[in-house]
Structures are given as structure tokens and as C-alpha cells.
Short mmCIF file of C-alpha atoms and ligand atoms in Angstrom, two decimals:
data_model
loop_
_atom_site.label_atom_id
_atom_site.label_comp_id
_atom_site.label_asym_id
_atom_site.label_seq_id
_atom_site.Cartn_x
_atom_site.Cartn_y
_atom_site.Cartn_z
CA UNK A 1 -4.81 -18.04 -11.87
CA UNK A 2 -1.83 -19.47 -10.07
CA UNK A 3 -0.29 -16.27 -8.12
CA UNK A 4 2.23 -16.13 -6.02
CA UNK A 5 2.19 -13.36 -2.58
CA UNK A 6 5.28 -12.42 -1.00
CA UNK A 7 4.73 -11.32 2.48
CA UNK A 8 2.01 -13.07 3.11
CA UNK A 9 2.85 -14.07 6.33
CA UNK A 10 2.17 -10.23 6.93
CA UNK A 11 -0.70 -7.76 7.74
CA UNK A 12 -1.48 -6.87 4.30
CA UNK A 13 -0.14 -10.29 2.43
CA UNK A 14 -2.78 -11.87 4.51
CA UNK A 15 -5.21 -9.77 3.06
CA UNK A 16 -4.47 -10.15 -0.13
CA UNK A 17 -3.96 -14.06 -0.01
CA UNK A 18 -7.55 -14.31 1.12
CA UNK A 19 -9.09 -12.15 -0.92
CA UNK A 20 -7.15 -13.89 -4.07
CA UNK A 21 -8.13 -17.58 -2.58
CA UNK A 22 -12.47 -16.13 -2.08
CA UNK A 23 -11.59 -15.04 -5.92
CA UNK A 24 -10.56 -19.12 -6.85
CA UNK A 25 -6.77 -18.24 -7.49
CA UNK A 26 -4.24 -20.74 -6.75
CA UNK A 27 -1.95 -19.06 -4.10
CA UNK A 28 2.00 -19.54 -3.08
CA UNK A 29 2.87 -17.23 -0.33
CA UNK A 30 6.12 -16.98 0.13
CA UNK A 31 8.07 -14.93 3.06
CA UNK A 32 10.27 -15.15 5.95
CA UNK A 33 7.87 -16.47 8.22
CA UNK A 34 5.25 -19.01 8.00
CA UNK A 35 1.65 -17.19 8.07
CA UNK A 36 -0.82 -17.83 11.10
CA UNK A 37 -3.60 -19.92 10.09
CA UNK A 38 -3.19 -19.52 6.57
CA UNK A 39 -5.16 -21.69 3.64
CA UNK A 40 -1.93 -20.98 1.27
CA UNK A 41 0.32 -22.92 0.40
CA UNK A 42 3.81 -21.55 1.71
CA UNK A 43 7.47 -21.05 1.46
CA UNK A 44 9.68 -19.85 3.75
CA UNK A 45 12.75 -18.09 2.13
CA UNK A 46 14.35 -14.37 2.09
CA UNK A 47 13.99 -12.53 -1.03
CA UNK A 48 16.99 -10.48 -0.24
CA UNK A 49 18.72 -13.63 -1.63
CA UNK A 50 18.26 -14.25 -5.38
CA UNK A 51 19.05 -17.91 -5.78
CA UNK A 52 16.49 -18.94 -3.59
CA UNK A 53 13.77 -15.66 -5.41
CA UNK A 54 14.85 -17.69 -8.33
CA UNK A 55 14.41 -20.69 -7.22
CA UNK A 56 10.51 -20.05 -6.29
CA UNK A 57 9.43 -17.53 -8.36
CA UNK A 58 8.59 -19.39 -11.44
CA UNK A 59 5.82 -21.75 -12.94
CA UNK A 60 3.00 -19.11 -12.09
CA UNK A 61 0.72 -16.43 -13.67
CA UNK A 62 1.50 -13.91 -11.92
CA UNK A 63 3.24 -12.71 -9.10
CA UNK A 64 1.91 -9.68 -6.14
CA UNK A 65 4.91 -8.52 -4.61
CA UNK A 66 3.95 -7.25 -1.14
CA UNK A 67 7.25 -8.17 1.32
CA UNK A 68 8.72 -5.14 2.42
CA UNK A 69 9.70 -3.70 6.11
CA UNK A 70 7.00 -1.40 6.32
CA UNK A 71 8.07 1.98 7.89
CA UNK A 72 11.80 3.43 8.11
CA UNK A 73 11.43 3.35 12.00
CA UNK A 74 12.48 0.97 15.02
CA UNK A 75 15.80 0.05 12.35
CA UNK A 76 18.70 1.11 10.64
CA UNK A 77 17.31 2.99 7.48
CA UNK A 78 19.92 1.47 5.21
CA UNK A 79 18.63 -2.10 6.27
CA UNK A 80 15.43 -1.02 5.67
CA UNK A 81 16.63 0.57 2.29
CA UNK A 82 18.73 -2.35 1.42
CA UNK A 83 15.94 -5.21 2.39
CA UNK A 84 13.24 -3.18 0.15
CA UNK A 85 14.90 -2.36 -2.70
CA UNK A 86 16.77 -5.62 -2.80
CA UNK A 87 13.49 -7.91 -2.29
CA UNK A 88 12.00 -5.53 -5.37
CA UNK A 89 14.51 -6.02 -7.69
CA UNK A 90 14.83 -9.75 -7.23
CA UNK A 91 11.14 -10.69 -7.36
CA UNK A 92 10.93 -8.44 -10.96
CA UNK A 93 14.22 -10.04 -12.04
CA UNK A 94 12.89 -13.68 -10.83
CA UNK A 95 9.30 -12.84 -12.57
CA UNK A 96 10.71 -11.54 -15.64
CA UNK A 97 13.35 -14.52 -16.14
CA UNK A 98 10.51 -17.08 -15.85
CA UNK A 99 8.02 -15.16 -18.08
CA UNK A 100 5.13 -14.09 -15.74
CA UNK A 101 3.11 -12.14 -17.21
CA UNK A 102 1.61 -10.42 -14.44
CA UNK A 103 2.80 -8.02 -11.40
CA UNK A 104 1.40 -6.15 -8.79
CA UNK A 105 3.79 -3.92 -6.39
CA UNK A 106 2.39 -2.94 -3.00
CA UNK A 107 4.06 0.58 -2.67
CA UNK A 108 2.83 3.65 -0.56
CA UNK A 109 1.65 7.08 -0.58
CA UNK A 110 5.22 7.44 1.12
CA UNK A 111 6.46 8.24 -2.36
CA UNK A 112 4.81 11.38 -2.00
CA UNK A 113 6.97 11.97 0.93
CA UNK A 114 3.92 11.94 3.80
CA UNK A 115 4.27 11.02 6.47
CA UNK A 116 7.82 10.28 7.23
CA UNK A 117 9.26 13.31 5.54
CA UNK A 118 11.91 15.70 7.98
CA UNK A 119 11.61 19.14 6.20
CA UNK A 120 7.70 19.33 6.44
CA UNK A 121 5.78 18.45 3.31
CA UNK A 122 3.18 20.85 2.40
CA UNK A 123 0.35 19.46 -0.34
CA UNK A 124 0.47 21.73 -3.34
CA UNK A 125 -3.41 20.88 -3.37
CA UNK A 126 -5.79 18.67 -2.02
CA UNK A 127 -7.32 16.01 -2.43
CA UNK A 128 -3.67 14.53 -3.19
CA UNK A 129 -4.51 12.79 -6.62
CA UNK A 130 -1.79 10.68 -8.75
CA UNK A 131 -0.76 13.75 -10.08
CA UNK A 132 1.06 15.05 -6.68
CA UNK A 133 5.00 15.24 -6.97
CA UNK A 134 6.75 11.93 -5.82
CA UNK A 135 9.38 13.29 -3.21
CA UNK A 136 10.21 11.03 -0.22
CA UNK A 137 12.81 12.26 2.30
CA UNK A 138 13.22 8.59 4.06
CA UNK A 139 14.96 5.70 3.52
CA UNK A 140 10.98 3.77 3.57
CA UNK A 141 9.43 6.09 0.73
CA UNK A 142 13.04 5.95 -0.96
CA UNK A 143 12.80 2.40 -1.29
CA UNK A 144 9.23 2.19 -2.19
CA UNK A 145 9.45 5.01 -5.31
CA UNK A 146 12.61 2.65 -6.04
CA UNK A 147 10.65 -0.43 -6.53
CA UNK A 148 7.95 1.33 -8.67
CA UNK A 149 10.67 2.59 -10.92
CA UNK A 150 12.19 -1.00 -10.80
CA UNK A 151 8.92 -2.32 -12.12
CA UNK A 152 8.67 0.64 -14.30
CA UNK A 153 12.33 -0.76 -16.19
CA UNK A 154 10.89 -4.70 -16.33
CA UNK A 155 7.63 -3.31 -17.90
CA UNK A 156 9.64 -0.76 -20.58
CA UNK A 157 11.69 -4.01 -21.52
CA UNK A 158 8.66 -5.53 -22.28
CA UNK A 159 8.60 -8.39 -19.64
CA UNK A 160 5.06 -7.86 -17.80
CA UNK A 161 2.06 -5.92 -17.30
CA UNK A 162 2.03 -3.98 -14.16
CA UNK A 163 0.13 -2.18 -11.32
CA UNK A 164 1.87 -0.27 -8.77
CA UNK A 165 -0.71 0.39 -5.68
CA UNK A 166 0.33 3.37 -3.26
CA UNK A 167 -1.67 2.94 0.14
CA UNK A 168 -1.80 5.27 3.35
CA UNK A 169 -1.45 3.19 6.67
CA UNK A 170 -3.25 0.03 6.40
CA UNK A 171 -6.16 -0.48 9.17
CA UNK A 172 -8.50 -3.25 10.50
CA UNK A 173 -10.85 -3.14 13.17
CA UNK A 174 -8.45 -4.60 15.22
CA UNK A 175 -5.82 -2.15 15.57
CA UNK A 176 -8.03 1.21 14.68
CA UNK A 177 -8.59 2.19 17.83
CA UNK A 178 -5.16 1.80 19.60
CA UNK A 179 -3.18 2.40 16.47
CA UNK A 180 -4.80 5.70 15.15
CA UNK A 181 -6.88 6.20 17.67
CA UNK A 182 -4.81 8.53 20.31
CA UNK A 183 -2.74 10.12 17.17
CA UNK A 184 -5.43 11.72 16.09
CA UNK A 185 -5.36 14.34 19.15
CA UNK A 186 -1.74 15.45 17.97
CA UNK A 187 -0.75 17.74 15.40
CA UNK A 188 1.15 14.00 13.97
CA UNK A 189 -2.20 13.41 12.84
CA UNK A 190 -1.54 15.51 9.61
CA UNK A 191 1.53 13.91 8.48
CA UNK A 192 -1.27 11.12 7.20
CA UNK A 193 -3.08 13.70 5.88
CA UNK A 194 -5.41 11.80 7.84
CA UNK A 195 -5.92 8.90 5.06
CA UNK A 196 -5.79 4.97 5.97
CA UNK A 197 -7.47 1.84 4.15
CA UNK A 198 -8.66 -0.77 5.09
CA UNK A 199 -6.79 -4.18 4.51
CA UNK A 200 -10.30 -6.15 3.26
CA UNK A 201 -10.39 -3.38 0.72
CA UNK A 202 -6.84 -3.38 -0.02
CA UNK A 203 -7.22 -6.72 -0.63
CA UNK A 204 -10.11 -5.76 -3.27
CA UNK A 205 -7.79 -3.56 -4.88
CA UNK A 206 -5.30 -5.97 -5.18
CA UNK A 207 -7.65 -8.76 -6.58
CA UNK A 208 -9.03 -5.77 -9.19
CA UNK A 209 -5.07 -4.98 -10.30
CA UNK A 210 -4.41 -8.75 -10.91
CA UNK A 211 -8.03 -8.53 -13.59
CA UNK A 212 -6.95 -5.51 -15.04
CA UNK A 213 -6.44 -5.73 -19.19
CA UNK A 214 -3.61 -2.87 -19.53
CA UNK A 215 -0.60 -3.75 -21.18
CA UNK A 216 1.44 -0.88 -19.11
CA UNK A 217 2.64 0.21 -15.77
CA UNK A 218 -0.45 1.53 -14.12
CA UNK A 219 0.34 3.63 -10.84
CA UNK A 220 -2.88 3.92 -8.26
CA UNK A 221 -3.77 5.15 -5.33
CA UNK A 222 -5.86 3.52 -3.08
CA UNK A 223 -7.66 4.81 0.45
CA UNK A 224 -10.13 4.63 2.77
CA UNK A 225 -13.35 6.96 1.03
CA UNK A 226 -13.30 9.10 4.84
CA UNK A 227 -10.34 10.91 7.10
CA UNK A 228 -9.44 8.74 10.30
CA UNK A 229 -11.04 12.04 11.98
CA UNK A 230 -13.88 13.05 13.85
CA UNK A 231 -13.46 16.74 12.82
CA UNK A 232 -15.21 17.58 9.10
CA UNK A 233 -12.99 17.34 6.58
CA UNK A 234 -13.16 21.16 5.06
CA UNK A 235 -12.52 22.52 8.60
CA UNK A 236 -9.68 20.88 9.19
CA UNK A 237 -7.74 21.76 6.14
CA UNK A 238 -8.85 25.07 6.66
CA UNK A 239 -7.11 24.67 10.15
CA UNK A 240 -4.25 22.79 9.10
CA UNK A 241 -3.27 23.83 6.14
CA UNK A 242 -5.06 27.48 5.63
CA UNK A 243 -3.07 27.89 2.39
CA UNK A 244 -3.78 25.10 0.47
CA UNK A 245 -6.38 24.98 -2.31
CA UNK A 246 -9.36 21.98 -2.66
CA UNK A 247 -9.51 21.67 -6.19
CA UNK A 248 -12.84 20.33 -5.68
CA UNK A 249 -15.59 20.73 -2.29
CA UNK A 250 -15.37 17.72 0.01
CA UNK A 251 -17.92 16.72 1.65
CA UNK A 252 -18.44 15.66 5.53
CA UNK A 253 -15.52 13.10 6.70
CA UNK A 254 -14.44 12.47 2.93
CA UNK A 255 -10.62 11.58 2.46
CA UNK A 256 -8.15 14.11 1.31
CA UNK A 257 -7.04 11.01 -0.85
CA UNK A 258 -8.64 11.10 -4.24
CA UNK A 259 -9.20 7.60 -5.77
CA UNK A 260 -10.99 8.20 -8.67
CA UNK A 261 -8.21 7.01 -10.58
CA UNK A 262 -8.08 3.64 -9.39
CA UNK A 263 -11.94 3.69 -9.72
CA UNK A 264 -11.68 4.73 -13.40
CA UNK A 265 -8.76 2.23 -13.95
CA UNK A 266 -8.90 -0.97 -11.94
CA UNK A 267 -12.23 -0.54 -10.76
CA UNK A 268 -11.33 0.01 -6.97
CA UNK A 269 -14.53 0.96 -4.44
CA UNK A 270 -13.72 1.18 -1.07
CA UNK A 271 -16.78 -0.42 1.20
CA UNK A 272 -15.25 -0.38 4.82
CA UNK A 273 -14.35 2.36 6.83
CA UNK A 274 -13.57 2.72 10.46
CA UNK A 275 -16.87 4.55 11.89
CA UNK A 276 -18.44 1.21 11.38
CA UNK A 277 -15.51 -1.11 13.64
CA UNK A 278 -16.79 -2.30 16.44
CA UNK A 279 -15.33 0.08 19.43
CA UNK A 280 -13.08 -1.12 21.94
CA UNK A 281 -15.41 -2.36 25.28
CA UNK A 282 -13.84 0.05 28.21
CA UNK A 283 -13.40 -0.21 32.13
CA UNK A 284 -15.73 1.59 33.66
N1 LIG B 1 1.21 -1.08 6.82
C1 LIG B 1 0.94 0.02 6.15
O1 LIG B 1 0.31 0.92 6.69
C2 LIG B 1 1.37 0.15 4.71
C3 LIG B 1 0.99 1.29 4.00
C4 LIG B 1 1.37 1.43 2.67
C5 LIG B 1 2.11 0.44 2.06
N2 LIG B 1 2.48 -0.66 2.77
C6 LIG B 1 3.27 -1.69 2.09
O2 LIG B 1 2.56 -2.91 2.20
C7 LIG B 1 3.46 -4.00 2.31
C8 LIG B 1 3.14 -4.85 3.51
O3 LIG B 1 3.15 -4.09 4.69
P1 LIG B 1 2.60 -4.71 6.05
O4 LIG B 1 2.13 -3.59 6.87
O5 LIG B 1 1.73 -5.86 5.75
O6 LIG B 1 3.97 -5.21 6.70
P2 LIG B 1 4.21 -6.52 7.57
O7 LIG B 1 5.51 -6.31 8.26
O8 LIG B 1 3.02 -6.85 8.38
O9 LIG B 1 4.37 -7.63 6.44
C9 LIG B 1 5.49 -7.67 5.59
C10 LIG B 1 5.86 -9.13 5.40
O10 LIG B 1 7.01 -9.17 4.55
C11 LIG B 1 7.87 -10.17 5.05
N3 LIG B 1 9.24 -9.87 4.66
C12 LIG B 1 10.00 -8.80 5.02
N4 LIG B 1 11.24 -8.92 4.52
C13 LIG B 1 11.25 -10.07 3.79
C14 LIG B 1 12.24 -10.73 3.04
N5 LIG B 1 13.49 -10.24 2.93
N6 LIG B 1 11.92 -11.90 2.42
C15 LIG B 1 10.67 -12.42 2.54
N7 LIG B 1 9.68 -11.84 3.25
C16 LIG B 1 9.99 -10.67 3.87
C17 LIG B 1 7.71 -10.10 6.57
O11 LIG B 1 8.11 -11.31 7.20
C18 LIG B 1 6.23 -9.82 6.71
O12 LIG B 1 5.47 -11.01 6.86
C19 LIG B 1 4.86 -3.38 2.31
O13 LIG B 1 5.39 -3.45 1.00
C20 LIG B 1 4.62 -1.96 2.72
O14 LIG B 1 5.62 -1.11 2.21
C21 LIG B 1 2.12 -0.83 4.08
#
């Protein structure tokens, strides 16, 4: 299949582009920046600007749109608002006008409105399945529930197929241990709910949403199968959130994230999680 990635210059596009390339497609990455090391081919352009998403996105099978500025912090929201919702609506538009019948949206569990919400967010239930209200606060989850509902109006006009994949924060061995690592002493640590995924099985999940058959918008969610914690999974709801109902036991470190759905749907089995990363070597 010849597939195009946007952002795949970035820490998930990378992912995906590899996994797509191990799975014989034909991949275009396109993005701001040229990737490190890549085996893609690539184009640099910005996808804010819709000659030149016209211009590139075309003559392909399908397209996996993963450019975005990931979080609503360290810049403006609106440019963060304007750059994602922008780059969404002229990769659909550019995909649509050239007839490809295939997309795949990288959004986020931010739609939910963890973990970047103001007024806290309390889970009506866990594990958070798709059937959790969407209701992002920030300009980030915002613009992500935007693009889903963008693809949602190219698929209702009948130009695609479509799988919209909402991730928690995106790990690899690499930056585990200083990324999560000291967050998960703070009471921040909830606003995850504790969830992240891997990016070699995000790139799975991407690869298994470009094979899937519907003729829809699917919407998934995708996570790591444990917490980021060391603390057993039932005991800490119990201690952080004492009010909320599991609408089913969990067992040990299992996530508060429940992907059967994408399991059922697109076939998604998560194989990597953090308590097998190599840890950090230490001074002393
Ligand atoms: N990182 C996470 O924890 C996480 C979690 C859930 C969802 N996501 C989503 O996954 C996607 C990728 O996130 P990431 O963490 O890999 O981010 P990243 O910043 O590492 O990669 C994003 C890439 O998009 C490119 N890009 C940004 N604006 C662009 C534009 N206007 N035109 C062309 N390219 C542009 C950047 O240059 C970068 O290479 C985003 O859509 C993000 O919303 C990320």
C-alpha cells in the first residue's frame, strides 16, 4: 500500500513509518522537518498551508495523519489550536479531493478532557472505555475532538473509510524513566489516570487501523495493558478516586484504560510495557 505519514519526522510518526515499512508499505512522510535516520521517503512542507497539502497529498492509498503540536503547553493555545485543527482539515480536504480511500487520525484520550483539563475531571467510571463523555477544557483536546469530528464530516460525505486512534502519553524506553518517572510521586500522576503506550505498539495499532475492512468512522482507544505505577491498581483508585465505581475487578498493575474495543475492532494487543525497559544505570 502506498501511505503517506504526516509527522513523521516526530516521536510517534517515526513509529508508525517503521512499523508501516516492516509491514512492506510504500511510505511518504511528510512534515516540517526532515526525520533522523529515516528509511522514508520525505517531504518537507507545512500542512497549515493547503496549496502545498494539496500539492502532496495525492497519488496514494491512503493517508495516516499524525502532525500535530502535541500538548497545549510551552505555546500560545490558539497557535496550538490553529496549527491542529488547520493541519486536520487540510490533510482530509487534500485526501478527499484526490480520492484516498483510506485515513487514520492520531487523536488522544485528551478528548476526554484528562489530563490537561482546569476544573478537575472526575471519571464517571473506570476503566474509561469509548463510551466516556468527550469533554476537553484545552485548546490541545479542543483541537484533537475537532479533527475527529472533521474526519467524522469527510467520512458522512462518503469520501473515505476511517479510524480515529485516541492514545494516553506515548512512551519508549528511552524517555520512561525521566519522563514519567518522578511524576508518578505527585498527586499529577492522576490527571493520566496513570495510562501511557508504548510507541512500538502504537505503531501496531496504527498498522492494524490501515487493514481494517469497515466502511465507517471507527473511534479507538489504545493503551499500555498496565498503569505507569508501582502501587496496585484497585488501591489506588480506591485512594484516588474513593467514589468512583470499577465496572469490572482489575487485576494487579492493569490499566484503568479499557481496550477491548480496539481488540474487538482493529485487532490491537499491546505487547510492551514499561516494567520490562531497561532502567536507567545510576551514580553510585
Ligand atoms: N506524545 C503523546 O503522548 C501523544 C499522546 C496522544 C496523542 N498524541 C498525538 O500524536 C501525534 C504525534 O505526537 P508526537 O508526540 O509524536 O509529537 P511530535 O512533536 O514528536 O511530532 C509531531 C510532528 O508533527 C510535525 N508537525 C507539527 N506541525 C506541523 C505542520 N504544520 N506541518 C507539518 N508537520 C508538522 C512536527 O514537526 C513533528 O515532527 C499528535 O497528533 C498528537 O496529538 C501524542
Amino acid at each position: 500500500m502506498r501511505t503517506i505519514v504526516t509527522g513523521a519526522s516526530g516521536l510517534l510518526g517515526r513509529h508508525v513509518a517503521e512499523a508501516l515499512l516492516a509491514a512492506g508499505h510504500d511510505v511518504l512522510g511528510i512534515d516540517t522537518v526532515a526525520p533522523v535516520g529515516g528509511r522514508w521517503r520525505h517531504a518537507t512542507a507545512d500542512l497549515t498551508d493547503l496549496g502545498s497539502t494539496l500539492q502532496l497529498v495525492r497519488d496514494r492509498d491512503a493517508v495516516v495523519h499524525v502532525a500535530a503540536i502535541p500538548r497545549p503547553t510551552g505555546r500560545a493555545g490558539g497557535e496550538v489550536f490553529r496549527t491542529n485543527v488547520a493541519t486536520a482539515y487540510n490533510v482530509v480536504e487534500a485526501a478527499a479531493m484526490a480520492g484516498i480511500g483510506r485515513f487514520v487520525y492520531a487523536s488522544s484520550f485528551s478528548v476526554f478532557g484528562y489530563p490537561f483539563f482546569e476544573k478537575t475531571v472526575i471519571p464517571p467510571y473506570l476503566p474509561v472505555d469509548m463510551n466516556h463523555p468527550v469533554g476537553a477544557q484545552d485548546p490541545y483536546g479542543l483541537s484533537k475532538w475537532l479533527g475527529e469530528e472533521i474526519v467524522d464530516a469527510a467520512v458522512r460525505r462518503g469520501a473515505f473509510s476511517a479510524v480515529s486512534i485516541r492514545m494516553p502519553w506515548i512512551q519508549t524506553p528511552q524517555s520512561f524513566f525521566a519522563g514519567v518517572g518522578p511524576r508518578r510521586a505527585t498527586a499529577e500522576s492522576a490527571r493520566d489516570l496513570w495510562a501511557y503506550l508504548d510507541a512500538r505498539d502504537a505503531g501496531q495499532g496504527f498498522l492494524r487501523a490501515l487493514e481494517w475492512q469497515g466502511q465507517s468512522h471507527l473511534r479507538v482507544l489504545l493503551g499500555a495493558a498496565d498503569t505507569f505505577m508501582e502501587e496496585e491498581t484497585e488501591a489506588l483508585v480506591r485512594r484516588v478516586y474513593p467514589g468512583v465505581a470499577l465496572s469490572r475487578p482489575i487485576a494487579g498493575f492493569g490499566s484503568v484504560l479499557d481496550t477491548a474495543h480496539a481488540r474487538e475492532t482493529i485487532g490491537f494487543a499491546p505487547e510492551h510495557s514499561w516494567r520490562s525497559y531497561p532502567k536507567p544505570e545510576t551514580n553510585g
